Short mmCIF file of C-alpha atoms and ligand atoms in Angstrom, two decimals:
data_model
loop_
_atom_site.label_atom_id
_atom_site.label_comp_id
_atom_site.label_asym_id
_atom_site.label_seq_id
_atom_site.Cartn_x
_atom_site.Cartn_y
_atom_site.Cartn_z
CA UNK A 1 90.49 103.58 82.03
CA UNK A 2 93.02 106.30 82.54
CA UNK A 3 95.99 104.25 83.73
CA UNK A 4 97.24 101.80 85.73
CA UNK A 5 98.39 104.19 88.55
CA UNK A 6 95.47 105.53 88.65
CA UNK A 7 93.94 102.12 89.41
CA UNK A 8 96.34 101.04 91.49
CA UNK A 9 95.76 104.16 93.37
CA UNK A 10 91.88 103.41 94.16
CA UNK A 11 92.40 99.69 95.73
CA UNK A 12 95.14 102.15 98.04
CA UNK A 13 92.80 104.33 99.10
CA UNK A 14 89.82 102.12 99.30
CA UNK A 15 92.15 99.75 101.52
CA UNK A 16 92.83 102.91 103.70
CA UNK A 17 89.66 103.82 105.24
CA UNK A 18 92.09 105.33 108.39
CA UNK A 19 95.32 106.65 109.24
CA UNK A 20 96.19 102.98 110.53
CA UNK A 21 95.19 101.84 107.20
CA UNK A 22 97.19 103.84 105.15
CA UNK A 23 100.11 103.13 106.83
CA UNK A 24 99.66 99.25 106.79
CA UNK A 25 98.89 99.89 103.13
CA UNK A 26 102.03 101.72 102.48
CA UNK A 27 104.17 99.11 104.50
CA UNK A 28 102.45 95.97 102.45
CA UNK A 29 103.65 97.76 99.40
CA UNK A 30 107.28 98.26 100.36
CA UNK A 31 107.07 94.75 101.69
CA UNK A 32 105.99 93.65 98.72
CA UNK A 33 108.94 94.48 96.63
CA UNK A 34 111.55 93.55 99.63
CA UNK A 35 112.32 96.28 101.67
CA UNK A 36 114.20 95.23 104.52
CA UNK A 37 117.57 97.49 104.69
CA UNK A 38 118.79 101.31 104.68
CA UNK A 39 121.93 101.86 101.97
CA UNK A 40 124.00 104.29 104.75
CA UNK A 41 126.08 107.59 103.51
CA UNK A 42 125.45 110.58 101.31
CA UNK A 43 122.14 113.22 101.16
CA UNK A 44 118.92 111.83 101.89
CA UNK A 45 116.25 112.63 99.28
CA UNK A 46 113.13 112.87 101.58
CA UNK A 47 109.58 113.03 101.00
CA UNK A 48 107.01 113.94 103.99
CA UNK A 49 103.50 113.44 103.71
CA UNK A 50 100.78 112.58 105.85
CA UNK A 51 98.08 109.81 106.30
CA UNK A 52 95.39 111.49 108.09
CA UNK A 53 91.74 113.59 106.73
CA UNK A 54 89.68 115.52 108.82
CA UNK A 55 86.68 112.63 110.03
CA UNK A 56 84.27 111.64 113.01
CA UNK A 57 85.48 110.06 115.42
CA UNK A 58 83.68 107.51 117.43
CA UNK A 59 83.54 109.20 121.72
CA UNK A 60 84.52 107.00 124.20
CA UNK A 61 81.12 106.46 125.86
CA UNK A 62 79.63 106.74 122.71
CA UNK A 63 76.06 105.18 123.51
CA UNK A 64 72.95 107.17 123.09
CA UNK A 65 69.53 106.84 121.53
CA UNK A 66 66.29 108.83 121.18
CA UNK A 67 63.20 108.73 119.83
CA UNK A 68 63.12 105.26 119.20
CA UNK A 69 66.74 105.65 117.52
CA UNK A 70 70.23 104.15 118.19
CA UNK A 71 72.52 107.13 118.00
CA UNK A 72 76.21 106.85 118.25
CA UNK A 73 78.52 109.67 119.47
CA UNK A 74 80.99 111.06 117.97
CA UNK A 75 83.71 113.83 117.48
CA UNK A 76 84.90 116.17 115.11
CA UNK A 77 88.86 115.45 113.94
CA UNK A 78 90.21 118.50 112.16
CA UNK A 79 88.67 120.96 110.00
CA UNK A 80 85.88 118.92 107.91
CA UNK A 81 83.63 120.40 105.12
CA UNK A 82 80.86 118.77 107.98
CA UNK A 83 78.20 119.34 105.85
CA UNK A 84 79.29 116.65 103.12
CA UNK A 85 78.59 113.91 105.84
CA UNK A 86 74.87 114.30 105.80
CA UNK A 87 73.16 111.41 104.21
CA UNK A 88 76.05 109.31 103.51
CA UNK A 89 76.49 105.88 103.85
CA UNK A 90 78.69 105.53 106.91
CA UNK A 91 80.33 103.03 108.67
CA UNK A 92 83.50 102.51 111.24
CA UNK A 93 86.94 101.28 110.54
CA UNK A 94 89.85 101.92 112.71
CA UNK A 95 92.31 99.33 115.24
CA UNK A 96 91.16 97.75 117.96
CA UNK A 97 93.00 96.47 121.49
CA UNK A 98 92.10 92.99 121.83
CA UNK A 99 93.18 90.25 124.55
CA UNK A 100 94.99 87.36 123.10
CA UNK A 101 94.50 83.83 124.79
CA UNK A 102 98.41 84.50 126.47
CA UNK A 103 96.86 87.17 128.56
CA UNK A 104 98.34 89.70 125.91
CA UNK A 105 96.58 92.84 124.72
CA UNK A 106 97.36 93.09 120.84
CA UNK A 107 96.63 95.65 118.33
CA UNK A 108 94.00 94.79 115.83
CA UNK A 109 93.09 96.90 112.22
CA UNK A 110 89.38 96.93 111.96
CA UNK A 111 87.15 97.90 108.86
CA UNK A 112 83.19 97.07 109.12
CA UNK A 113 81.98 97.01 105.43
CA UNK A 114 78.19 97.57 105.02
CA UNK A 115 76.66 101.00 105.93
CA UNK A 116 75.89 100.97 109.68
CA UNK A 117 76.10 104.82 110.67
CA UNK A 118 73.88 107.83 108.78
CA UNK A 119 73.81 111.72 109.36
CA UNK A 120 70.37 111.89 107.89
CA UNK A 121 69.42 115.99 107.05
CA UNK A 122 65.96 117.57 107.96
CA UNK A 123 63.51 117.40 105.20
CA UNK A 124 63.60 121.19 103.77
CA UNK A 125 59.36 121.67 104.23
CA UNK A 126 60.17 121.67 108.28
CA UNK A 127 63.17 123.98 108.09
CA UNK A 128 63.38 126.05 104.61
CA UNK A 129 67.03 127.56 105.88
CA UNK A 130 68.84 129.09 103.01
CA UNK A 131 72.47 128.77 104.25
CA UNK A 132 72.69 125.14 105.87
CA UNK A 133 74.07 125.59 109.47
CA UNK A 134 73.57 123.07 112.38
CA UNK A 135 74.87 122.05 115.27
CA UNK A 136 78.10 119.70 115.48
CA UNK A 137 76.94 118.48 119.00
CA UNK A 138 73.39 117.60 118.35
CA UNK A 139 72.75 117.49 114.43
CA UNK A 140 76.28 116.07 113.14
CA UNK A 141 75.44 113.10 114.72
CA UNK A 142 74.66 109.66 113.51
CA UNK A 143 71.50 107.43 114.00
CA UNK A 144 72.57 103.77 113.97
CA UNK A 145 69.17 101.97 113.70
CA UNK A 146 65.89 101.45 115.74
CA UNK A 147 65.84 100.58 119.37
CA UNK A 148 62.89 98.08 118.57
CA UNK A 149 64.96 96.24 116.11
CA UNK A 150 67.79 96.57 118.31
CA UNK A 151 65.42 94.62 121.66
CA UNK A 152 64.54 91.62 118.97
CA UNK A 153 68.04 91.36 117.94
CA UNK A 154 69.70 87.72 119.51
CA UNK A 155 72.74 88.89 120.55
CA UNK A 156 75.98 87.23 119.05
CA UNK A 157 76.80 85.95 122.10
CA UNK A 158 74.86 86.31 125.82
CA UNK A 159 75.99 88.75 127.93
CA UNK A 160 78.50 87.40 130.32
CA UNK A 161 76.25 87.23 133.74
CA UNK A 162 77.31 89.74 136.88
CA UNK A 163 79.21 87.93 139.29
CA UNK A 164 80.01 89.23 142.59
CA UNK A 165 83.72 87.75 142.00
CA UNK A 166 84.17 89.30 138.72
CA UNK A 167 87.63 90.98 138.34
CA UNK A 168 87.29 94.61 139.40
CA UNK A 169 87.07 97.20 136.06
CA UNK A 170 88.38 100.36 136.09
CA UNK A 171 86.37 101.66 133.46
CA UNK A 172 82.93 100.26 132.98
CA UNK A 173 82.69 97.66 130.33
CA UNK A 174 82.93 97.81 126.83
CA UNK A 175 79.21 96.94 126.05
CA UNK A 176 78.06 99.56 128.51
CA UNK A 177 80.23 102.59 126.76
CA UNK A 178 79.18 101.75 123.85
CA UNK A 179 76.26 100.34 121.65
CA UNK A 180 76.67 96.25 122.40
CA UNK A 181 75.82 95.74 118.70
CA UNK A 182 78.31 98.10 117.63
CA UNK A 183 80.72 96.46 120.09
CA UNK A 184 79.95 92.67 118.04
CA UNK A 185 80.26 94.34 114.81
CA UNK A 186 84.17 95.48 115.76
CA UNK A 187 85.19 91.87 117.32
CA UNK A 188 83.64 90.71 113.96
CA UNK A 189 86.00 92.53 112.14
CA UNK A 190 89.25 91.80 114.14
CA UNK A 191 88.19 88.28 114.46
CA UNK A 192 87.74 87.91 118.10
CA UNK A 193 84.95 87.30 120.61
CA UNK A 194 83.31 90.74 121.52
CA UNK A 195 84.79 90.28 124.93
CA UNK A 196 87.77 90.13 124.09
CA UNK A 197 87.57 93.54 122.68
CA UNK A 198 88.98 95.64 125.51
CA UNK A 199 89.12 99.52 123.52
CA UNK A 200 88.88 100.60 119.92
CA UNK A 201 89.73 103.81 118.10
CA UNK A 202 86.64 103.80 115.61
CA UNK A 203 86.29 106.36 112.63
CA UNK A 204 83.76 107.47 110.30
CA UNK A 205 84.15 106.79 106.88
CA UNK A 206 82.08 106.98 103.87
CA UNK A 207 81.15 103.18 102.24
CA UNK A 208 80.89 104.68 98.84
CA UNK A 209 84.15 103.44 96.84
CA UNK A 210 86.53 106.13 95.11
CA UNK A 211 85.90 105.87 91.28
CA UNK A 212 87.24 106.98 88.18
CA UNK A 213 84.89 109.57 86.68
CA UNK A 214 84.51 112.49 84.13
CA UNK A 215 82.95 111.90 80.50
CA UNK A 216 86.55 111.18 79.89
CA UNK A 217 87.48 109.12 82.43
CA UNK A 218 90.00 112.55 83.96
CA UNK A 219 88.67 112.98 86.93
CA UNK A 220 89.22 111.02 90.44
CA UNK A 221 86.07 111.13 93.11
CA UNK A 222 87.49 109.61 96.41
CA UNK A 223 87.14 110.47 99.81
CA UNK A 224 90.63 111.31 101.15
CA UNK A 225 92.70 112.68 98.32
CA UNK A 226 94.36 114.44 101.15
CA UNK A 227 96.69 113.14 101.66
CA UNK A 228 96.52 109.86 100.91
CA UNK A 229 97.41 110.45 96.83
CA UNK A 230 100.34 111.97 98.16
CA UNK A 231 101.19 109.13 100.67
CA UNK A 232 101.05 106.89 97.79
CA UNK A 233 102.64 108.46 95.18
CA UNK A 234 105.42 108.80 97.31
CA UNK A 235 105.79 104.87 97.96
CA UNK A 236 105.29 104.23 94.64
CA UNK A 237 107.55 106.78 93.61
CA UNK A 238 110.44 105.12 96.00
CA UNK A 239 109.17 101.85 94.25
CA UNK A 240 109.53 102.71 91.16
CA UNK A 241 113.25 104.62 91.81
CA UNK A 242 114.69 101.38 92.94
CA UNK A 243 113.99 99.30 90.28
CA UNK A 244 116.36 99.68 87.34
CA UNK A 245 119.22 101.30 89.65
CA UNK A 246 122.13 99.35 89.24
CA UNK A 247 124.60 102.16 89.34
CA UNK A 248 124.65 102.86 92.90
CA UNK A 249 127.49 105.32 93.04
CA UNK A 250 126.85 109.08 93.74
CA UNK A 251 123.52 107.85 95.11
CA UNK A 252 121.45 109.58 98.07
CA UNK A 253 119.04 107.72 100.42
CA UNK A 254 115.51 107.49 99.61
CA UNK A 255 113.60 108.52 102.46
CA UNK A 256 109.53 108.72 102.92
CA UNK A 257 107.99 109.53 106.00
CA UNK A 258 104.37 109.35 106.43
CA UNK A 259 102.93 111.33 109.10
CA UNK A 260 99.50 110.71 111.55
CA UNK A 261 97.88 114.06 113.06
CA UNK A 262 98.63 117.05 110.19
CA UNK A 263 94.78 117.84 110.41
CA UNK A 264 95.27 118.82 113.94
CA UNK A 265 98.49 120.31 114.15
CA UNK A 266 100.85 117.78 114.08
CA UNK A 267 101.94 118.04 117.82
CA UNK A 268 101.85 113.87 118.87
CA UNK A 269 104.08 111.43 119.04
CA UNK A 270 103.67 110.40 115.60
CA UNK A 271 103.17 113.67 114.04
CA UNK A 272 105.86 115.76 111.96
CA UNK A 273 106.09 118.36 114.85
CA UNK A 274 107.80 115.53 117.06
CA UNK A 275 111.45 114.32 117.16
CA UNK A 276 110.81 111.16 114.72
CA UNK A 277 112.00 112.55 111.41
CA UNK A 278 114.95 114.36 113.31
CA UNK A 279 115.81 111.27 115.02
CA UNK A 280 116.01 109.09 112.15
CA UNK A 281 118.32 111.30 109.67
CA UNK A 282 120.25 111.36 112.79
CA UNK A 283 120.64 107.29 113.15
CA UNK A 284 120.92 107.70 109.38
CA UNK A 285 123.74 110.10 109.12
CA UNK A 286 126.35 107.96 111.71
CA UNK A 287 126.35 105.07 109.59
CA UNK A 288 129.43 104.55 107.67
CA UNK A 289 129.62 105.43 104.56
CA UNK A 290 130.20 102.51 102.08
CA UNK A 291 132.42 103.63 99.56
CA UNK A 292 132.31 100.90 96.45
CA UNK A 293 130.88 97.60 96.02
CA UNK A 294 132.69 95.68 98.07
CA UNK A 295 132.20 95.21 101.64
CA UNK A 296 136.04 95.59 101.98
CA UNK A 297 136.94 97.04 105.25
CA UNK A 298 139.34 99.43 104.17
CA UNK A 299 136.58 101.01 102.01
CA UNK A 300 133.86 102.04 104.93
CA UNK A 301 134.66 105.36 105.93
CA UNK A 302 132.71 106.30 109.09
CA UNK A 303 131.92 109.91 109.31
CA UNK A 304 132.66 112.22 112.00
CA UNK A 305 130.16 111.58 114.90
CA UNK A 306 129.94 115.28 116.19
CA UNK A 307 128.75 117.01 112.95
CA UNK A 308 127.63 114.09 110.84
CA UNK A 309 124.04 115.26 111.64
CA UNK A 310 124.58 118.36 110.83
CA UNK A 311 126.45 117.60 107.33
CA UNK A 312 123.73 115.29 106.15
CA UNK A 313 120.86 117.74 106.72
CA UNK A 314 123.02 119.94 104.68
CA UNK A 315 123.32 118.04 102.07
CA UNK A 316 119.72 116.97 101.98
CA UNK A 317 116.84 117.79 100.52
CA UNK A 318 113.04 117.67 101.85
CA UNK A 319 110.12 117.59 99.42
CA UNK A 320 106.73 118.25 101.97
CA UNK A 321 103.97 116.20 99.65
CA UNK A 322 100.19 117.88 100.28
CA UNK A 323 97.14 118.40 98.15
CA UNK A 324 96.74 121.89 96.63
CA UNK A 325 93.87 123.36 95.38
CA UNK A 326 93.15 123.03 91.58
CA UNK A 327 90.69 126.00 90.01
CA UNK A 328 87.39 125.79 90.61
CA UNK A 329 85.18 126.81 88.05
CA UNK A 330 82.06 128.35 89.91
CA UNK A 331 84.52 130.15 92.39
CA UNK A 332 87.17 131.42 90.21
CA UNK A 333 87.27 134.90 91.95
CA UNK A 334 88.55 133.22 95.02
CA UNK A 335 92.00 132.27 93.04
CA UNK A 336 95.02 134.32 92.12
CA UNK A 337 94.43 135.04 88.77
CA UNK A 338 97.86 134.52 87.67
CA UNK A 339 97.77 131.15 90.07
CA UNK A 340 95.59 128.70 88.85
CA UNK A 341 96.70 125.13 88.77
CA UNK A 342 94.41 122.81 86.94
CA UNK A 343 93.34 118.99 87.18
CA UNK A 344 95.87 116.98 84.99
CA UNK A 345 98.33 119.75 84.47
CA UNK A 346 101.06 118.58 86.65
CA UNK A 347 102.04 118.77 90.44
CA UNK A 348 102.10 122.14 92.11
CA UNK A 349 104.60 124.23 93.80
CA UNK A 350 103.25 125.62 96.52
CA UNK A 351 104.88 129.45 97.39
CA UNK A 352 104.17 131.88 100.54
CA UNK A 353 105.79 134.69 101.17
CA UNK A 354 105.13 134.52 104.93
CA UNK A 355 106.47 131.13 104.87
CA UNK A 356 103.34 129.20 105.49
CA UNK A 357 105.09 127.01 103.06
CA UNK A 358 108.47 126.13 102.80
CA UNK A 359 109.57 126.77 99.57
CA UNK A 360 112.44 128.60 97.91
CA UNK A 361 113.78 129.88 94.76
CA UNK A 362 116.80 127.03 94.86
CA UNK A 363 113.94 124.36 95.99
CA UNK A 364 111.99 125.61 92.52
CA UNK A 365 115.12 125.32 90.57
CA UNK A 366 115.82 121.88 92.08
CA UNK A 367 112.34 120.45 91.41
CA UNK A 368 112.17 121.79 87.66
CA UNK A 369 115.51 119.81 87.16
CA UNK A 370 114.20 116.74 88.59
CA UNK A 371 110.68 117.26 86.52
CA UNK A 372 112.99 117.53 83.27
CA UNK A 373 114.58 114.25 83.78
CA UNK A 374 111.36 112.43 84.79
CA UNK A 375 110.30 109.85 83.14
CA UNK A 376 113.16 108.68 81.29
CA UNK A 377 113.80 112.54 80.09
CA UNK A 378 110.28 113.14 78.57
CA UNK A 379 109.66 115.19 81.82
CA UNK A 380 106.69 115.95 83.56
CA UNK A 381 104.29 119.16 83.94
CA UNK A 382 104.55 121.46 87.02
CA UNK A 383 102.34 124.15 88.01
CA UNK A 384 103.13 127.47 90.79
CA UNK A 385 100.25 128.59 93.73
CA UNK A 386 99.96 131.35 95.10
CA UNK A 387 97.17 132.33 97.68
CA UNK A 388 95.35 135.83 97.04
CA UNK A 389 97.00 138.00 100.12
CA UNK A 390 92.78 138.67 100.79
CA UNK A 391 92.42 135.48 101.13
CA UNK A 392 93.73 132.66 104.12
CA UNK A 393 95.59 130.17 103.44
CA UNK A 394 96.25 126.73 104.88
CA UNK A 395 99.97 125.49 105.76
CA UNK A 396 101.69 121.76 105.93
CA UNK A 397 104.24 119.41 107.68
CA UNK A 398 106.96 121.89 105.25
CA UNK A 399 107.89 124.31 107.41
CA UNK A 400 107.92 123.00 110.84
CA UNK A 401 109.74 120.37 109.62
CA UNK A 402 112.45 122.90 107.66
CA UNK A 403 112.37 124.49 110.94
CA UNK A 404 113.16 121.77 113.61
CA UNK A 405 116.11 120.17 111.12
CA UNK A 406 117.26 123.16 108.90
CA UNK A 407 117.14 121.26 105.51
CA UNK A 408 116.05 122.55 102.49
CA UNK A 409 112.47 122.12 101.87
CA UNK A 410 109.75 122.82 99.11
CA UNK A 411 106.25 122.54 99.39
CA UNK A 412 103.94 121.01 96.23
CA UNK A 413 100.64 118.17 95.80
CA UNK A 414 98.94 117.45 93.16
CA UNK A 415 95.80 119.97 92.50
CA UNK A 416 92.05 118.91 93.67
CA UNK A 417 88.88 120.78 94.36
CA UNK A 418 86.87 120.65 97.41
CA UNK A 419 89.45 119.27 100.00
CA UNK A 420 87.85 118.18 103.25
CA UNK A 421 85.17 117.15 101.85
CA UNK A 422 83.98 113.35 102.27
CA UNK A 423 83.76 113.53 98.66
CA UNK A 424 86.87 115.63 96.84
CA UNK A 425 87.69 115.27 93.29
CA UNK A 426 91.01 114.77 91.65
CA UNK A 427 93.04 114.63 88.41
CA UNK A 428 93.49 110.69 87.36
CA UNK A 429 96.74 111.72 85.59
CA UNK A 430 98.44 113.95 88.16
CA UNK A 431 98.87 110.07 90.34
CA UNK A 432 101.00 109.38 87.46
CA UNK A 433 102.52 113.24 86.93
CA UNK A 434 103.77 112.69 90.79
CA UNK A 435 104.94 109.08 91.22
CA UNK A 436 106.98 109.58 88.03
CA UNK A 437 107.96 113.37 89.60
CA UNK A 438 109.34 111.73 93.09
CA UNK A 439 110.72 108.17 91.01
CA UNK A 440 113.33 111.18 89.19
CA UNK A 441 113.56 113.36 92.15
CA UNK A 442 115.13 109.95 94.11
CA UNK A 443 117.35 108.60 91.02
CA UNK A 444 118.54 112.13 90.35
CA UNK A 445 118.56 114.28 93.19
CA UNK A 446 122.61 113.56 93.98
CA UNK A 447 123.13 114.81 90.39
CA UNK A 448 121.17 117.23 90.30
CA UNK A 449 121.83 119.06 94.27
CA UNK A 450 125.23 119.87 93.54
CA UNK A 451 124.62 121.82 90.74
CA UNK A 452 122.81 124.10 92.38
CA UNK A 453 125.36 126.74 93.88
CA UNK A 454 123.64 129.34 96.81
CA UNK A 455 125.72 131.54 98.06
ZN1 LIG B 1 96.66 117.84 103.74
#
């Protein structure tokens, strides 16, 4: 087995079937080693990443059948390689709103384990298409079993009977939106009574467990390498910074911010194009600045209100965290020949001239600084991307966040091949190349920022 981060990585994502997932996953792990409290004053060391992959989505009124079939609706979320969820093993994870016996409605994670859900593709004698194209309405969409063994099913519990002085619903019932057996299987997984489910936000995932593969043992096949190896190297990267710090002089704060909604733009409430990360520094940059050990009064030096927003961000230093694209072998024309970051070689800087990613020359300089000093000096590997200019190229959280607050930013992830797919493959050392890149770039980066002089 490669190593332990590496391990440690697939229970993370395995846990994290979801967005809601992730982020419980990421919060059980600062738990875990006692977060509680923000150190106030100095630069904040930040790294943004986000928790989201392109998926199905489960439709509102999702029940339909045909033919004899249970078939559930759904809807695209982002920009999915759509054609990798044909004939997988699918099933639904997600959070659910459930009544509580107060009268409460309470927010439930959900994650149903055995394959319920299948895209099945058309055998090739009826259709001998060369190029596989289909319909994302009618043909990406899942069969969920028979209707016959659906009738002879006993229902978990009977339907609650129609009385004319039931409550009135605004929406018709759950069990009528949606398959009733798909309603039991959710209520089974948040531990309530199906009707006590009152809504659920249900995604697609694929059953089959991330392993670690290659002849070697190199090689990482997960679903949702982006972003989630970059959502957890981050926290385990903070993790790992706070350890053995006992000097906490000339320190910055260690920030992480994981964001929902990158696949799709970003614009929500809990997406990087929104005022959260803004918001935050500025909470962060009021608080007084403790100057010493002691909580001696005399010491605290509160900052000047009116700019103190201002003078953090200025001080500060943003690190956008997103998968880039490793060579491929059987498409190696579609690379910059010059730019070709491979599995296991290190993280990557991401450049664009036309600023589709944030980074700069004093950002490069920065990160090759903190890469030297990682890992108790033995440093780690980076690598430099570069999109062909015939070719498109995708962007991140990096520059709309460098935008809206002004702070230096630089763009890198750790290279992978086929990202979007349900199935993308990965380097089992870069987990390790990354966590140990962002444990330095938190211990050092108040060193290391004010040696860098721009004019
Ligand atoms: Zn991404």
């Amino acid at each position: 087995m490669p190593n332990r981060y590496a391990e440690n990585f697939l229970s993370f994502v395995n846990d994290s079937p979801t967005p809601f997932h992730a982020v419980h996953s990421a919060k059980k792990l600062l738990g875990e080693a006692g977060f509680t409290e923000v150190k106030p004053g100095g630069p904040i060391a930040m790294i943004g990443a986000h928790t989201d992959s392109p998926c199905l989505r489960v439709k509102p009124i999702s029940k339909k059948q045909c033919d004899g079939f249970l078939q559930v609706g759904v809807e695209t979320y982002g920009g999915g390689i759509w054609h990798t969820w044909f004939d997988r093993d699918l099933s639904i994870a997600g959070r659910a709103m459930v009544k509580t016996k107060a009268g409460n409605f309470e927010s439930k994670l959900i994650k149903v384990d055995r394959p319920i859900l299948r895209i099945p593709t058309l055998a090739i004698h009826l259709d001998r298409q060369e190029a596989f194209s289909f319909n994302k309405e009618n043909q990406l969409f899942p069969i969920a079993g028979l209707i016959a063994a659906e009738l002879n099913r006993k229902p978990a519990q009977p339907d609650i009977p129609k009385d004319s002085n039931a409550p009135f619903q605004p929406l018709k019932v759950l069990t009528e939106r949606h398959h009733p057996a798909i309603v039991e299987e959710i209520a089974g997984a948040a531990g309530v009574k199906p009707g006590d489910v009152v809504d659920f936000e249900a995604l697609l995932y694929d059953t089959q467990k991330s392993v670690i593969g290659g002849i070697n043992n190199e090689l990482i096949f997960s679903a949702r390498l982006d972003n989630l190896m970059m959502s957890f190297c981050s926290v385990i990267g903070l993790l790992e910074a706070i350890k053995p710090r006992e000097d906490e002089e000339d320190s910055s704060i260690s920030l992480v911010s994981l964001f929902d909604h990158e696949e799709i733009g970003s614009k929500s409430a809990q997406g990087a194009d929104s005022n959260l990360l803004p918001s935050v520094i500025r909470r962060l940059s009021v608080l007084p600045c403790s100057q010493g050990t002691h909580q001696n009064s005399s010491k605290i030096i509160s900052p000047d209100t009116s700019t103190a927003y201002e003078q953090t961000l200025s001080t500060s230093f943003l690190v956008s965290a997103d998968m880039a694209h490793g060579v491929h072998p059987n498409y190696a024309g579609k690379y910059e020949s010059d730019h070709r970051p491979e599995i296991n070689q290190g993280t990557v800087i991401k450049v664009n001239a036309n600023a589709r990613y944030a980074t700069n020359s004093p950002g490069i300089v920065l990160l090759q600084e903190v890469a030297r000093r990682a890992d108790d000096g033995k440093g780690v590997p980076l690598q430099l991307f570069v999109v062909r200019n015939d070719s498109s190229c995708g962007s991140t959280i990096g520059p709309m966040l460098s935008a809206a607050m002004g702070a230096r930013t630089l763009d890198l992830g750790n290279p992978q091949l086929s990202m979007h797919s349900v199935r993308e493959t990965g380097g089992a050392y870069d987990i390790e190349h990354a966590v140990k890149l962002f444990q330095s770039f938190f211990v050092h980066y108040a060193e290391v920022h004010k040696s860098i002089i721009v004019e």
